[in-house]
PDB file of N, CA and C in Angstrom:
ATOM      1  N   MET A 222       0.813  -1.311   0.562  1.00  0.00           N
ATOM      2  CA  MET A 222       0.136   0.520  -0.427  1.00  0.00           C
ATOM      3  C   MET A 222       1.000   1.165   0.244  1.00  0.00           C
ATOM      4  N   VAL A 223       0.622   2.278  -0.825  1.00  0.00           N
ATOM      5  CA  VAL A 223       1.758   3.287  -1.214  1.00  0.00           C
ATOM      6  C   VAL A 223       1.238   4.332   0.437  1.00  0.00           C
ATOM      7  N   PHE A 224       0.049   4.440   0.409  1.00  0.00           N
ATOM      8  CA  PHE A 224      -0.506   5.542   1.376  1.00  0.00           C
ATOM      9  C   PHE A 224      -0.541   4.283   3.496  1.00  0.00           C
ATOM     10  N   GLY A 225       0.942   3.892   3.398  1.00  0.00           N
ATOM     11  CA  GLY A 225       0.736   2.776   4.242  1.00  0.00           C
ATOM     12  C   GLY A 225       1.487   3.836   5.760  1.00  0.00           C
ATOM     13  N   GLU A 226       1.462   3.009   6.908  1.00  0.00           N
ATOM     14  CA  GLU A 226       1.837   3.651   8.082  1.00  0.00           C
ATOM     15  C   GLU A 226       2.780   4.474   7.864  1.00  0.00           C
ATOM     16  N   TRP A 227       4.195   3.853   7.116  1.00  0.00           N
ATOM     17  CA  TRP A 227       5.557   4.329   6.431  1.00  0.00           C
ATOM     18  C   TRP A 227       5.325   5.544   6.388  1.00  0.00           C
ATOM     19  N   THR A 228       4.528   5.963   5.331  1.00  0.00           N
ATOM     20  CA  THR A 228       4.350   7.443   4.587  1.00  0.00           C
ATOM     21  C   THR A 228       3.776   7.991   6.070  1.00  0.00           C
ATOM     22  N   LYS A 229       2.352   7.961   6.661  1.00  0.00           N
ATOM     23  CA  LYS A 229       1.905   8.749   8.040  1.00  0.00           C
ATOM     24  C   LYS A 229       2.926   9.185   8.416  1.00  0.00           C
ATOM     25  N   ASP A 230       3.511   7.953   9.526  1.00  0.00           N
ATOM     26  CA  ASP A 230       4.447   8.203  10.135  1.00  0.00           C
ATOM     27  C   ASP A 230       5.908   9.627   9.226  1.00  0.00           C
ATOM     28  N   MET A 231       6.100   9.596   7.821  1.00  0.00           N
ATOM     29  CA  MET A 231       7.078  10.104   7.805  1.00  0.00           C
ATOM     30  C   MET A 231       7.055  11.916   7.784  1.00  0.00           C
ATOM     31  N   LEU A 232       5.290  11.665   7.575  1.00  0.00           N
ATOM     32  CA  LEU A 232       4.443  12.884   6.863  1.00  0.00           C
ATOM     33  C   LEU A 232       4.141  13.567   8.509  1.00  0.00           C
ATOM     34  N   ASP A 233       4.253  13.118   9.471  1.00  0.00           N
ATOM     35  CA  ASP A 233       3.684  13.064  10.968  1.00  0.00           C
ATOM     36  C   ASP A 233       5.311  14.019  11.474  1.00  0.00           C
ATOM     37  N   ARG A 234       6.694  12.322  11.076  1.00  0.00           N
ATOM     38  CA  ARG A 234       7.843  13.797  11.484  1.00  0.00           C
ATOM     39  C   ARG A 234       8.020  15.528  10.283  1.00  0.00           C
ATOM     40  N   ILE A 235       7.085  15.341  10.007  1.00  0.00           N
ATOM     41  CA  ILE A 235       7.294  17.085   8.904  1.00  0.00           C
ATOM     42  C   ILE A 235       6.733  17.649   9.792  1.00  0.00           C
ATOM     43  N   LYS A 236       5.495  17.638  10.342  1.00  0.00           N
ATOM     44  CA  LYS A 236       4.564  18.459  10.856  1.00  0.00           C
ATOM     45  C   LYS A 236       5.549  18.996  12.374  1.00  0.00           C
ATOM     46  N   THR A 237       5.411  17.598  12.485  1.00  0.00           N
ATOM     47  CA  THR A 237       6.262  17.617  14.531  1.00  0.00           C
ATOM     48  C   THR A 237       7.864  18.423  14.405  1.00  0.00           C
ATOM     49  N   SER A 238       8.397  18.521  13.600  1.00  0.00           N
ATOM     50  CA  SER A 238       9.247  19.811  12.201  1.00  0.00           C
ATOM     51  C   SER A 238       9.274  21.060  12.295  1.00  0.00           C
ATOM     52  N   GLY A 239       7.948  21.306  12.110  1.00  0.00           N
ATOM     53  CA  GLY A 239       7.494  23.032  11.698  1.00  0.00           C
ATOM     54  C   GLY A 239       7.856  22.874  10.694  1.00  0.00           C
ATOM     55  N   TYR A 240       7.898  22.098   9.197  1.00  0.00           N
ATOM     56  CA  TYR A 240       7.951  22.733   7.987  1.00  0.00           C
ATOM     57  C   TYR A 240       6.640  22.992   8.060  1.00  0.00           C
ATOM     58  N   LYS A 241       6.950  24.326   6.635  1.00  0.00           N
ATOM     59  CA  LYS A 241       5.730  24.833   6.926  1.00  0.00           C
ATOM     60  C   LYS A 241       5.562  24.697   5.115  1.00  0.00           C
ATOM     61  N   ALA A 242       6.047  23.474   4.697  1.00  0.00           N
ATOM     62  CA  ALA A 242       5.625  23.225   2.999  1.00  0.00           C
ATOM     63  C   ALA A 242       5.997  21.488   2.515  1.00  0.00           C
ATOM     64  N   ILE A 243       5.687  20.383   1.504  1.00  0.00           N
ATOM     65  CA  ILE A 243       6.609  19.934   1.931  1.00  0.00           C
ATOM     66  C   ILE A 243       6.626  19.877  -0.346  1.00  0.00           C
ATOM     67  N   CYS A 244       7.196  19.221  -0.956  1.00  0.00           N
ATOM     68  CA  CYS A 244       7.998  19.068  -2.126  1.00  0.00           C
ATOM     69  C   CYS A 244       7.914  17.916  -2.595  1.00  0.00           C
ATOM     70  N   ILE A 245       7.187  17.146  -3.719  1.00  0.00           N
ATOM     71  CA  ILE A 245       7.364  15.939  -4.155  1.00  0.00           C
ATOM     72  C   ILE A 245       7.805  15.599  -5.519  1.00  0.00           C
ATOM     73  N   THR A 246       9.173  15.595  -5.852  1.00  0.00           N
ATOM     74  CA  THR A 246       9.851  14.677  -6.595  1.00  0.00           C
ATOM     75  C   THR A 246       8.842  13.671  -6.686  1.00  0.00           C
ATOM     76  N   VAL A 247       8.896  13.877  -8.964  1.00  0.00           N
ATOM     77  CA  VAL A 247       7.664  12.865  -8.580  1.00  0.00           C
ATOM     78  C   VAL A 247       8.809  12.701 -10.772  1.00  0.00           C
ATOM     79  N   ASP A 248       9.445  13.394 -10.524  1.00  0.00           N
ATOM     80  CA  ASP A 248      10.182  13.060 -12.266  1.00  0.00           C
ATOM     81  C   ASP A 248      10.979  11.649 -12.715  1.00  0.00           C
ATOM     82  N   THR A 249      10.525  11.464 -11.241  1.00  0.00           N
ATOM     83  CA  THR A 249      12.209   9.900 -11.134  1.00  0.00           C
ATOM     84  C   THR A 249      11.123   8.908 -10.072  1.00  0.00           C
ATOM     85  N   ALA A 250      10.860   7.836 -10.788  1.00  0.00           N
ATOM     86  CA  ALA A 250      10.265   6.171  -9.740  1.00  0.00           C
ATOM     87  C   ALA A 250      10.867   5.563  -9.107  1.00  0.00           C
ATOM     88  N   SER A 251      12.619   6.499  -8.646  1.00  0.00           N
ATOM     89  CA  SER A 251      13.546   5.532  -7.728  1.00  0.00           C
ATOM     90  C   SER A 251      14.278   6.336  -7.369  1.00  0.00           C
ATOM     91  N   TYR A 252      14.703   5.868  -5.525  1.00  0.00           N
ATOM     92  CA  TYR A 252      16.038   6.233  -5.284  1.00  0.00           C
ATOM     93  C   TYR A 252      16.516   6.976  -6.219  1.00  0.00           C
ATOM     94  N   SER A 253      18.334   7.489  -6.310  1.00  0.00           N
ATOM     95  CA  SER A 253      18.908   8.043  -6.956  1.00  0.00           C
ATOM     96  C   SER A 253      20.394   7.227  -5.940  1.00  0.00           C
ATOM     97  N   ASN A 254      20.750   6.581  -7.329  1.00  0.00           N
ATOM     98  CA  ASN A 254      22.860   5.862  -6.668  1.00  0.00           C
ATOM     99  C   ASN A 254      23.742   6.757  -6.480  1.00  0.00           C
ATOM    100  N   ARG A 255      23.367   7.296  -5.349  1.00  0.00           N
ATOM    101  CA  ARG A 255      24.722   8.846  -4.806  1.00  0.00           C
ATOM    102  C   ARG A 255      26.017   7.676  -5.112  1.00  0.00           C
ATOM    103  N   GLU A 256      27.030   8.531  -5.498  1.00  0.00           N
ATOM    104  CA  GLU A 256      28.594   7.961  -5.177  1.00  0.00           C
ATOM    105  C   GLU A 256      28.977   8.395  -2.964  1.00  0.00           C
ATOM    106  N   ARG A 257      28.894   9.781  -3.146  1.00  0.00           N
ATOM    107  CA  ARG A 257      28.721   9.454  -1.965  1.00  0.00           C
ATOM    108  C   ARG A 257      28.639   8.625  -0.402  1.00  0.00           C
ATOM    109  N   PRO A 258      27.580   8.941  -0.616  1.00  0.00           N
ATOM    110  CA  PRO A 258      26.751   7.769  -0.053  1.00  0.00           C
ATOM    111  C   PRO A 258      27.423   6.374  -0.278  1.00  0.00           C
ATOM    112  N   LEU A 259      26.925   5.151  -1.228  1.00  0.00           N
ATOM    113  CA  LEU A 259      27.145   4.812  -1.940  1.00  0.00           C
ATOM    114  C   LEU A 259      28.910   4.122  -1.269  1.00  0.00           C
ATOM    115  N   LEU A 260      30.155   4.969  -1.342  1.00  0.00           N
ATOM    116  CA  LEU A 260      31.092   4.430  -0.525  1.00  0.00           C
ATOM    117  C   LEU A 260      31.530   4.972   1.151  1.00  0.00           C
ATOM    118  N   SER A 261      30.134   5.701   1.773  1.00  0.00           N
ATOM    119  CA  SER A 261      30.513   5.606   2.465  1.00  0.00           C
ATOM    120  C   SER A 261      29.792   4.821   3.837  1.00  0.00           C
ATOM    121  N   ARG A 262      28.791   4.557   2.717  1.00  0.00           N
ATOM    122  CA  ARG A 262      27.923   3.537   3.322  1.00  0.00           C
ATOM    123  C   ARG A 262      27.011   4.094   4.015  1.00  0.00           C
ATOM    124  N   TRP A 263      27.022   5.378   3.432  1.00  0.00           N
ATOM    125  CA  TRP A 263      25.873   6.345   5.224  1.00  0.00           C
ATOM    126  C   TRP A 263      23.902   5.780   4.646  1.00  0.00           C
ATOM    127  N   VAL A 264      23.233   5.600   5.006  1.00  0.00           N
ATOM    128  CA  VAL A 264      21.668   5.343   4.163  1.00  0.00           C
ATOM    129  C   VAL A 264      20.780   5.878   5.029  1.00  0.00           C
ATOM    130  N   PRO A 265      20.158   6.329   4.245  1.00  0.00           N
ATOM    131  CA  PRO A 265      19.475   7.510   5.111  1.00  0.00           C
ATOM    132  C   PRO A 265      18.182   6.582   6.115  1.00  0.00           C
ATOM    133  N   MET A 266      17.943   7.761   7.572  1.00  0.00           N
ATOM    134  CA  MET A 266      16.805   7.219   7.891  1.00  0.00           C
ATOM    135  C   MET A 266      16.091   6.073   7.745  1.00  0.00           C
ATOM    136  N   SER A 267      15.325   7.640   6.499  1.00  0.00           N
ATOM    137  CA  SER A 267      14.095   7.096   5.783  1.00  0.00           C
ATOM    138  C   SER A 267      14.271   5.776   4.782  1.00  0.00           C
ATOM    139  N   GLN A 268      15.270   5.529   4.856  1.00  0.00           N
ATOM    140  CA  GLN A 268      15.663   3.989   3.951  1.00  0.00           C
ATOM    141  C   GLN A 268      16.392   3.102   4.343  1.00  0.00           C
ATOM    142  N   ARG A 269      16.418   2.830   6.098  1.00  0.00           N
ATOM    143  CA  ARG A 269      16.827   2.213   6.497  1.00  0.00           C
ATOM    144  C   ARG A 269      15.509   1.181   6.603  1.00  0.00           C
ATOM    145  N   ASN A 270      14.167   1.383   7.243  1.00  0.00           N
ATOM    146  CA  ASN A 270      13.293   0.203   6.653  1.00  0.00           C
ATOM    147  C   ASN A 270      12.858   0.460   5.934  1.00  0.00           C
ATOM    148  N   PRO A 271      13.100   0.400   4.514  1.00  0.00           N
ATOM    149  CA  PRO A 271      12.219   1.134   3.845  1.00  0.00           C
ATOM    150  C   PRO A 271      10.692   0.553   3.023  1.00  0.00           C
ATOM    151  N   PRO A 272       9.681   0.506   2.936  1.00  0.00           N
ATOM    152  CA  PRO A 272       8.305   0.166   2.224  1.00  0.00           C
ATOM    153  C   PRO A 272       9.556  -0.907   1.319  1.00  0.00           C
ATOM    154  N   ASP A 273       7.741  -1.267   0.856  1.00  0.00           N
ATOM    155  CA  ASP A 273       8.137  -1.769  -0.661  1.00  0.00           C
ATOM    156  C   ASP A 273       8.561  -1.421  -1.622  1.00  0.00           C
ATOM    157  N   PRO A 274      10.023  -1.856  -2.559  1.00  0.00           N
ATOM    158  CA  PRO A 274      10.268  -1.295  -3.101  1.00  0.00           C
ATOM    159  C   PRO A 274       9.269  -0.526  -4.398  1.00  0.00           C
ATOM    160  N   VAL A 275       8.599  -1.444  -4.142  1.00  0.00           N
ATOM    161  CA  VAL A 275       7.306  -1.203  -5.587  1.00  0.00           C
ATOM    162  C   VAL A 275       6.226   0.070  -5.706  1.00  0.00           C
ATOM    163  N   TRP A 276       6.474   0.627  -4.271  1.00  0.00           N
ATOM    164  CA  TRP A 276       5.987   1.955  -3.279  1.00  0.00           C
ATOM    165  C   TRP A 276       7.198   2.752  -4.547  1.00  0.00           C
ATOM    166  N   GLN A 277       7.745   3.056  -4.236  1.00  0.00           N
ATOM    167  CA  GLN A 277       8.729   4.113  -5.468  1.00  0.00           C
ATOM    168  C   GLN A 277       7.711   4.213  -6.910  1.00  0.00           C
ATOM    169  N   ALA A 278       7.311   3.404  -6.667  1.00  0.00           N
ATOM    170  CA  ALA A 278       6.931   3.492  -8.633  1.00  0.00           C
ATOM    171  C   ALA A 278       5.215   3.723  -8.383  1.00  0.00           C
ATOM    172  N   SER A 279       4.739   3.827  -7.745  1.00  0.00           N
ATOM    173  CA  SER A 279       3.728   3.021  -7.688  1.00  0.00           C
ATOM    174  C   SER A 279       2.333   4.926  -7.422  1.00  0.00           C
ATOM    175  N   VAL A 280       3.109   5.933  -7.127  1.00  0.00           N
ATOM    176  CA  VAL A 280       2.468   7.386  -6.580  1.00  0.00           C
ATOM    177  C   VAL A 280       1.962   7.757  -8.086  1.00  0.00           C
ATOM    178  N   THR A 281       0.344   7.747  -6.688  1.00  0.00           N
ATOM    179  CA  THR A 281      -0.959   8.041  -7.947  1.00  0.00           C
ATOM    180  C   THR A 281      -0.787   9.554  -7.504  1.00  0.00           C
ATOM    181  N   TRP A 282      -2.223  10.635  -8.231  1.00  0.00           N
ATOM    182  CA  TRP A 282      -2.994  11.313  -7.925  1.00  0.00           C
ATOM    183  C   TRP A 282      -3.694  11.403  -7.172  1.00  0.00           C
ATOM    184  N   GLU A 283      -4.177  10.213  -6.914  1.00  0.00           N
ATOM    185  CA  GLU A 283      -4.550   9.747  -5.061  1.00  0.00           C
ATOM    186  C   GLU A 283      -4.170   9.780  -4.557  1.00  0.00           C
ATOM    187  N   THR A 284      -2.626   9.277  -4.753  1.00  0.00           N
ATOM    188  CA  THR A 284      -1.799   9.439  -3.802  1.00  0.00           C
ATOM    189  C   THR A 284      -1.766  10.204  -3.040  1.00  0.00           C
ATOM    190  N   ILE A 285      -0.923  12.004  -3.843  1.00  0.00           N
ATOM    191  CA  ILE A 285      -0.489  12.826  -3.502  1.00  0.00           C
ATOM    192  C   ILE A 285      -1.685  13.626  -2.963  1.00  0.00           C
ATOM    193  N   GLU A 286      -3.357  13.421  -3.198  1.00  0.00           N
ATOM    194  CA  GLU A 286      -4.372  14.023  -2.678  1.00  0.00           C
ATOM    195  C   GLU A 286      -4.527  13.501  -1.802  1.00  0.00           C
ATOM    196  N   ARG A 287      -4.293  11.825  -1.739  1.00  0.00           N
ATOM    197  CA  ARG A 287      -4.616  11.381   0.471  1.00  0.00           C
ATOM    198  C   ARG A 287      -2.780  12.378   1.411  1.00  0.00           C
ATOM    199  N   ILE A 288      -2.094  11.815   0.579  1.00  0.00           N
ATOM    200  CA  ILE A 288      -0.612  12.967   1.344  1.00  0.00           C
ATOM    201  C   ILE A 288      -1.157  14.199   1.661  1.00  0.00           C
ATOM    202  N   ARG A 289      -1.940  15.292   0.400  1.00  0.00           N
ATOM    203  CA  ARG A 289      -2.365  16.603   0.640  1.00  0.00           C
ATOM    204  C   ARG A 289      -3.580  16.872   1.830  1.00  0.00           C
ATOM    205  N   ASP A 290      -4.534  15.830   1.978  1.00  0.00           N
ATOM    206  CA  ASP A 290      -5.222  15.809   2.664  1.00  0.00           C
ATOM    207  C   ASP A 290      -5.226  15.988   4.271  1.00  0.00           C
ATOM    208  N   TYR A 291      -4.135  15.014   4.297  1.00  0.00           N
ATOM    209  CA  TYR A 291      -3.146  14.054   5.465  1.00  0.00           C
ATOM    210  C   TYR A 291      -2.513  15.129   5.739  1.00  0.00           C
ATOM    211  N   VAL A 292      -2.132  15.653   5.573  1.00  0.00           N
ATOM    212  CA  VAL A 292      -0.128  16.576   5.879  1.00  0.00           C
ATOM    213  C   VAL A 292      -0.783  18.128   6.018  1.00  0.00           C
ATOM    214  N   ASP A 293      -1.596  18.842   5.537  1.00  0.00           N
ATOM    215  CA  ASP A 293      -2.567  20.654   5.969  1.00  0.00           C
ATOM    216  C   ASP A 293      -1.900  20.909   5.624  1.00  0.00           C
ATOM    217  N   LEU A 294      -0.388  20.635   4.985  1.00  0.00           N
ATOM    218  CA  LEU A 294       0.605  21.180   4.512  1.00  0.00           C
ATOM    219  C   LEU A 294       0.406  22.277   3.212  1.00  0.00           C
ATOM    220  N   PRO A 295       0.750  24.068   2.501  1.00  0.00           N
ATOM    221  CA  PRO A 295       0.722  23.592   1.224  1.00  0.00           C
ATOM    222  C   PRO A 295       2.000  22.829   0.516  1.00  0.00           C
ATOM    223  N   LEU A 296       1.887  22.133  -0.315  1.00  0.00           N
ATOM    224  CA  LEU A 296       2.451  21.153  -1.016  1.00  0.00           C
ATOM    225  C   LEU A 296       2.692  21.449  -2.815  1.00  0.00           C
ATOM    226  N   MET A 297       3.692  21.513  -3.016  1.00  0.00           N
ATOM    227  CA  MET A 297       4.529  21.378  -4.561  1.00  0.00           C
ATOM    228  C   MET A 297       4.926  20.284  -4.716  1.00  0.00           C
ATOM    229  N   ILE A 298       4.485  19.789  -6.656  1.00  0.00           N
ATOM    230  CA  ILE A 298       4.510  19.099  -7.390  1.00  0.00           C
ATOM    231  C   ILE A 298       6.114  18.832  -8.079  1.00  0.00           C
ATOM    232  N   LYS A 299       6.668  18.646  -8.647  1.00  0.00           N
ATOM    233  CA  LYS A 299       8.517  19.147  -9.016  1.00  0.00           C
ATOM    234  C   LYS A 299       7.769  17.256  -9.750  1.00  0.00           C
ATOM    235  N   ARG A 300       7.621  18.140 -11.122  1.00  0.00           N
ATOM    236  CA  ARG A 300       8.410  16.817 -12.387  1.00  0.00           C
ATOM    237  C   ARG A 300       9.137  17.296 -13.109  1.00  0.00           C
ATOM    238  N   GLY A 301       9.628  16.286 -13.961  1.00  0.00           N
ATOM    239  CA  GLY A 301      10.970  16.579 -14.689  1.00  0.00           C
ATOM    240  C   GLY A 301      11.111  17.611 -14.897  1.00  0.00           C
ATOM    241  N   TRP A 302       9.803  17.846 -16.440  1.00  0.00           N
ATOM    242  CA  TRP A 302      10.268  18.867 -17.269  1.00  0.00           C
ATOM    243  C   TRP A 302       9.606  20.445 -16.339  1.00  0.00           C
ATOM    244  N   ASP A 303       9.630  20.602 -15.779  1.00  0.00           N
ATOM    245  CA  ASP A 303      10.136  21.574 -14.305  1.00  0.00           C
ATOM    246  C   ASP A 303      11.020  22.151 -15.071  1.00  0.00           C
ATOM    247  N   ARG A 304      12.316  21.629 -14.207  1.00  0.00           N
ATOM    248  CA  ARG A 304      13.432  21.721 -13.313  1.00  0.00           C
ATOM    249  C   ARG A 304      13.866  22.753 -14.035  1.00  0.00           C
ATOM    250  N   GLY A 305      14.219  23.756 -15.148  1.00  0.00           N
ATOM    251  CA  GLY A 305      14.423  24.774 -14.901  1.00  0.00           C
ATOM    252  C   GLY A 305      13.769  26.059 -15.287  1.00  0.00           C
ATOM    253  N   ARG A 306      12.395  25.080 -14.658  1.00  0.00           N
ATOM    254  CA  ARG A 306      11.329  26.850 -14.487  1.00  0.00           C
ATOM    255  C   ARG A 306      11.392  26.876 -12.817  1.00  0.00           C
ATOM    256  N   CYS A 307      11.738  25.895 -12.008  1.00  0.00           N
ATOM    257  CA  CYS A 307      11.606  25.573 -10.316  1.00  0.00           C
ATOM    258  C   CYS A 307      13.059  26.702 -10.787  1.00  0.00           C
ATOM    259  N   GLY A 308      13.776  27.077 -10.830  1.00  0.00           N
ATOM    260  CA  GLY A 308      15.139  27.230 -10.562  1.00  0.00           C
ATOM    261  C   GLY A 308      15.048  28.697 -10.614  1.00  0.00           C
ATOM    262  N   TYR A 309      13.930  29.237 -11.710  1.00  0.00           N
ATOM    263  CA  TYR A 309      13.846  30.631 -11.679  1.00  0.00           C
ATOM    264  C   TYR A 309      12.931  30.524 -11.312  1.00  0.00           C
ATOM    265  N   MET A 310      11.803  30.157 -10.917  1.00  0.00           N
ATOM    266  CA  MET A 310      10.423  30.409  -9.269  1.00  0.00           C
ATOM    267  C   MET A 310      11.474  30.950  -8.580  1.00  0.00           C
ATOM    268  N   HIS A 311      12.369  30.169  -8.004  1.00  0.00           N
ATOM    269  CA  HIS A 311      13.224  30.042  -6.986  1.00  0.00           C
ATOM    270  C   HIS A 311      13.720  31.825  -6.403  1.00  0.00           C
ATOM    271  N   ARG A 312      14.491  31.953  -7.659  1.00  0.00           N
ATOM    272  CA  ARG A 312      15.157  32.848  -7.845  1.00  0.00           C
ATOM    273  C   ARG A 312      14.806  33.558  -7.787  1.00  0.00           C
ATOM    274  N   THR A 313      13.157  34.153  -7.979  1.00  0.00           N
ATOM    275  CA  THR A 313      11.957  35.251  -8.315  1.00  0.00           C
ATOM    276  C   THR A 313      11.316  34.829  -7.049  1.00  0.00           C
ATOM    277  N   TRP A 314      11.786  34.006  -5.910  1.00  0.00           N
ATOM    278  CA  TRP A 314      11.000  34.820  -4.928  1.00  0.00           C
ATOM    279  C   TRP A 314      11.792  35.301  -3.999  1.00  0.00           C
ATOM    280  N   ARG A 315      13.729  34.232  -4.088  1.00  0.00           N
ATOM    281  CA  ARG A 315      14.205  35.003  -3.421  1.00  0.00           C
ATOM    282  C   ARG A 315      14.279  36.478  -4.306  1.00  0.00           C
ATOM    283  N   ARG A 316      13.958  36.906  -4.793  1.00  0.00           N
ATOM    284  CA  ARG A 316      14.418  38.501  -4.751  1.00  0.00           C
ATOM    285  C   ARG A 316      13.207  38.996  -4.371  1.00  0.00           C
ATOM    286  N   CYS A 317      11.562  38.646  -4.434  1.00  0.00           N
ATOM    287  CA  CYS A 317      10.518  39.438  -4.157  1.00  0.00           C
ATOM    288  C   CYS A 317      10.558  39.665  -2.307  1.00  0.00           C
ATOM    289  N   SER A 318      11.288  37.632  -1.624  1.00  0.00           N
ATOM    290  CA  SER A 318      11.199  38.077  -0.617  1.00  0.00           C
ATOM    291  C   SER A 318      11.871  38.858   0.020  1.00  0.00           C
ATOM    292  N   MET A 319      12.934  38.998  -0.363  1.00  0.00           N
ATOM    293  CA  MET A 319      14.108  39.830   0.086  1.00  0.00           C
ATOM    294  C   MET A 319      13.750  41.443  -0.151  1.00  0.00           C
ATOM    295  N   GLY A 320      12.907  41.400  -0.895  1.00  0.00           N
ATOM    296  CA  GLY A 320      12.471  42.816  -1.477  1.00  0.00           C
ATOM    297  C   GLY A 320      13.008  43.128  -2.021  1.00  0.00           C
ATOM    298  N   VAL A 321      13.718  42.817  -3.536  1.00  0.00           N
ATOM    299  CA  VAL A 321      14.743  43.203  -4.063  1.00  0.00           C
ATOM    300  C   VAL A 321      14.261  43.465  -5.823  1.00  0.00           C
TER     301      VAL A 321
END
């Protein structure tokens, strides 16, 4: 199940940590293999007891809606083709938030 206890636990951690929004990247269906973590054998807490690997590739719009409703925070979805636009939006937001 995509929206199970593991997902709820992660969302609860986000809420209690004081985050103001969530960004979900949906342009990749699995975790990346970065060299530095592989060399140091570091495993992030969220992957130490990972859910079924099918979870990563099975997120749907229904899943996104359930996450949005559960966490009640602003939610941003980042897709692969948004890559350049997200950088532009970030720069624009920084200028606006800094009064520039």
